[in-house]
Amino acid sequence: IVYYTDGLTEAENPAAEPYGEDRLSEAIKKVSDRSALAIRDFILSDVDEFCDGNPPFDDITMLVVKYSG
């Protein structure tokens, strides 16, 4: 489960395109087999790479919960 604030999906690249929910969903699918910490780190890295140095204009808050039973 990935909980996040809108600052994550609204983060923009230099062309003012938002990161978006579709890109977030794809990022999660790529690493869904990893630990919660690794999923979080991958998403934050992907957002940072997408933004290409463009600073966020809103806070980015995220909580990743993974059940391993």
PDB file of C-alpha atoms in Angstrom:
ATOM      1  CA  ILE A   1       0.000   0.000   0.000  1.00  0.00           C
ATOM      2  CA  VAL A   2       1.378   3.388  -0.955  1.00  0.00           C
ATOM      3  CA  TYR A   3      -0.154   6.462   0.660  1.00  0.00           C
ATOM      4  CA  TYR A   4       0.983   9.833  -0.640  1.00  0.00           C
ATOM      5  CA  THR A   5       0.097  13.495  -0.737  1.00  0.00           C
ATOM      6  CA  ASP A   6      -0.721  15.285  -3.958  1.00  0.00           C
ATOM      7  CA  GLY A   7       2.700  16.931  -3.918  1.00  0.00           C
ATOM      8  CA  LEU A   8       4.159  13.672  -5.220  1.00  0.00           C
ATOM      9  CA  THR A   9       1.934  13.302  -8.273  1.00  0.00           C
ATOM     10  CA  GLU A  10       1.915  17.044  -8.955  1.00  0.00           C
ATOM     11  CA  ALA A  11       5.718  17.342  -8.951  1.00  0.00           C
ATOM     12  CA  GLU A  12       6.698  18.823 -12.311  1.00  0.00           C
ATOM     13  CA  ASN A  13       9.567  18.452 -14.735  1.00  0.00           C
ATOM     14  CA  PRO A  14      11.126  21.534 -16.400  1.00  0.00           C
ATOM     15  CA  ALA A  15       8.433  21.353 -19.129  1.00  0.00           C
ATOM     16  CA  ALA A  16       5.770  21.783 -16.389  1.00  0.00           C
ATOM     17  CA  GLU A  17       4.431  18.239 -16.899  1.00  0.00           C
ATOM     18  CA  PRO A  18       3.238  16.555 -13.682  1.00  0.00           C
ATOM     19  CA  TYR A  19       4.673  13.254 -12.489  1.00  0.00           C
ATOM     20  CA  GLY A  20       1.104  11.932 -12.348  1.00  0.00           C
ATOM     21  CA  GLU A  21      -0.712   8.901 -11.025  1.00  0.00           C
ATOM     22  CA  ASP A  22      -0.014   6.742 -14.090  1.00  0.00           C
ATOM     23  CA  ARG A  23       3.737   7.181 -13.746  1.00  0.00           C
ATOM     24  CA  LEU A  24       3.503   6.495 -10.014  1.00  0.00           C
ATOM     25  CA  SER A  25       1.529   3.315 -10.674  1.00  0.00           C
ATOM     26  CA  GLU A  26       4.146   2.137 -13.182  1.00  0.00           C
ATOM     27  CA  ALA A  27       6.969   2.873 -10.721  1.00  0.00           C
ATOM     28  CA  ILE A  28       5.229   0.823  -8.029  1.00  0.00           C
ATOM     29  CA  LYS A  29       4.706  -2.101 -10.415  1.00  0.00           C
ATOM     30  CA  LYS A  30       8.421  -2.126 -11.292  1.00  0.00           C
ATOM     31  CA  VAL A  31       9.465  -2.668  -7.683  1.00  0.00           C
ATOM     32  CA  SER A  32       6.453  -4.298  -6.018  1.00  0.00           C
ATOM     33  CA  ASP A  33       8.536  -7.350  -5.101  1.00  0.00           C
ATOM     34  CA  ARG A  34      10.967  -5.258  -3.020  1.00  0.00           C
ATOM     35  CA  SER A  35      10.775  -4.134   0.605  1.00  0.00           C
ATOM     36  CA  ALA A  36       8.693  -1.118   1.645  1.00  0.00           C
ATOM     37  CA  LEU A  37      11.888   0.900   2.141  1.00  0.00           C
ATOM     38  CA  ALA A  38      13.182  -0.026  -1.332  1.00  0.00           C
ATOM     39  CA  ILE A  39       9.821   0.868  -2.892  1.00  0.00           C
ATOM     40  CA  ARG A  40       9.878   4.261  -1.176  1.00  0.00           C
ATOM     41  CA  ASP A  41      13.459   4.933  -2.225  1.00  0.00           C
ATOM     42  CA  PHE A  42      12.757   3.953  -5.830  1.00  0.00           C
ATOM     43  CA  ILE A  43       9.698   6.208  -6.076  1.00  0.00           C
ATOM     44  CA  LEU A  44      11.523   9.195  -4.581  1.00  0.00           C
ATOM     45  CA  SER A  45      14.449   8.612  -6.924  1.00  0.00           C
ATOM     46  CA  ASP A  46      12.113   8.313  -9.919  1.00  0.00           C
ATOM     47  CA  VAL A  47      10.330  11.566  -8.990  1.00  0.00           C
ATOM     48  CA  ASP A  48      13.678  13.311  -8.539  1.00  0.00           C
ATOM     49  CA  GLU A  49      14.914  12.056 -11.924  1.00  0.00           C
ATOM     50  CA  PHE A  50      11.639  13.082 -13.594  1.00  0.00           C
ATOM     51  CA  CYS A  51      11.817  16.583 -12.104  1.00  0.00           C
ATOM     52  CA  ASP A  52      15.395  16.985 -13.407  1.00  0.00           C
ATOM     53  CA  GLY A  53      16.371  19.539 -10.783  1.00  0.00           C
ATOM     54  CA  ASN A  54      13.029  21.326 -10.768  1.00  0.00           C
ATOM     55  CA  PRO A  55      12.255  21.912  -7.060  1.00  0.00           C
ATOM     56  CA  PRO A  56       8.900  20.706  -5.725  1.00  0.00           C
ATOM     57  CA  PHE A  57       6.342  23.460  -5.184  1.00  0.00           C
ATOM     58  CA  ASP A  58       4.443  21.413  -2.603  1.00  0.00           C
ATOM     59  CA  ASP A  59       5.415  18.984   0.124  1.00  0.00           C
ATOM     60  CA  ILE A  60       5.915  15.353  -0.795  1.00  0.00           C
ATOM     61  CA  THR A  61       4.806  12.918   1.882  1.00  0.00           C
ATOM     62  CA  MET A  62       4.640   9.179   1.378  1.00  0.00           C
ATOM     63  CA  LEU A  63       4.037   6.083   3.475  1.00  0.00           C
ATOM     64  CA  VAL A  64       4.676   2.616   2.076  1.00  0.00           C
ATOM     65  CA  VAL A  65       3.239  -0.407   3.869  1.00  0.00           C
ATOM     66  CA  LYS A  66       4.042  -3.924   2.769  1.00  0.00           C
ATOM     67  CA  TYR A  67       2.632  -7.048   4.358  1.00  0.00           C
ATOM     68  CA  SER A  68       4.793 -10.125   4.240  1.00  0.00           C
ATOM     69  CA  GLY A  69       2.828 -13.023   5.579  1.00  0.00           C
TER      70      GLY A  69
END
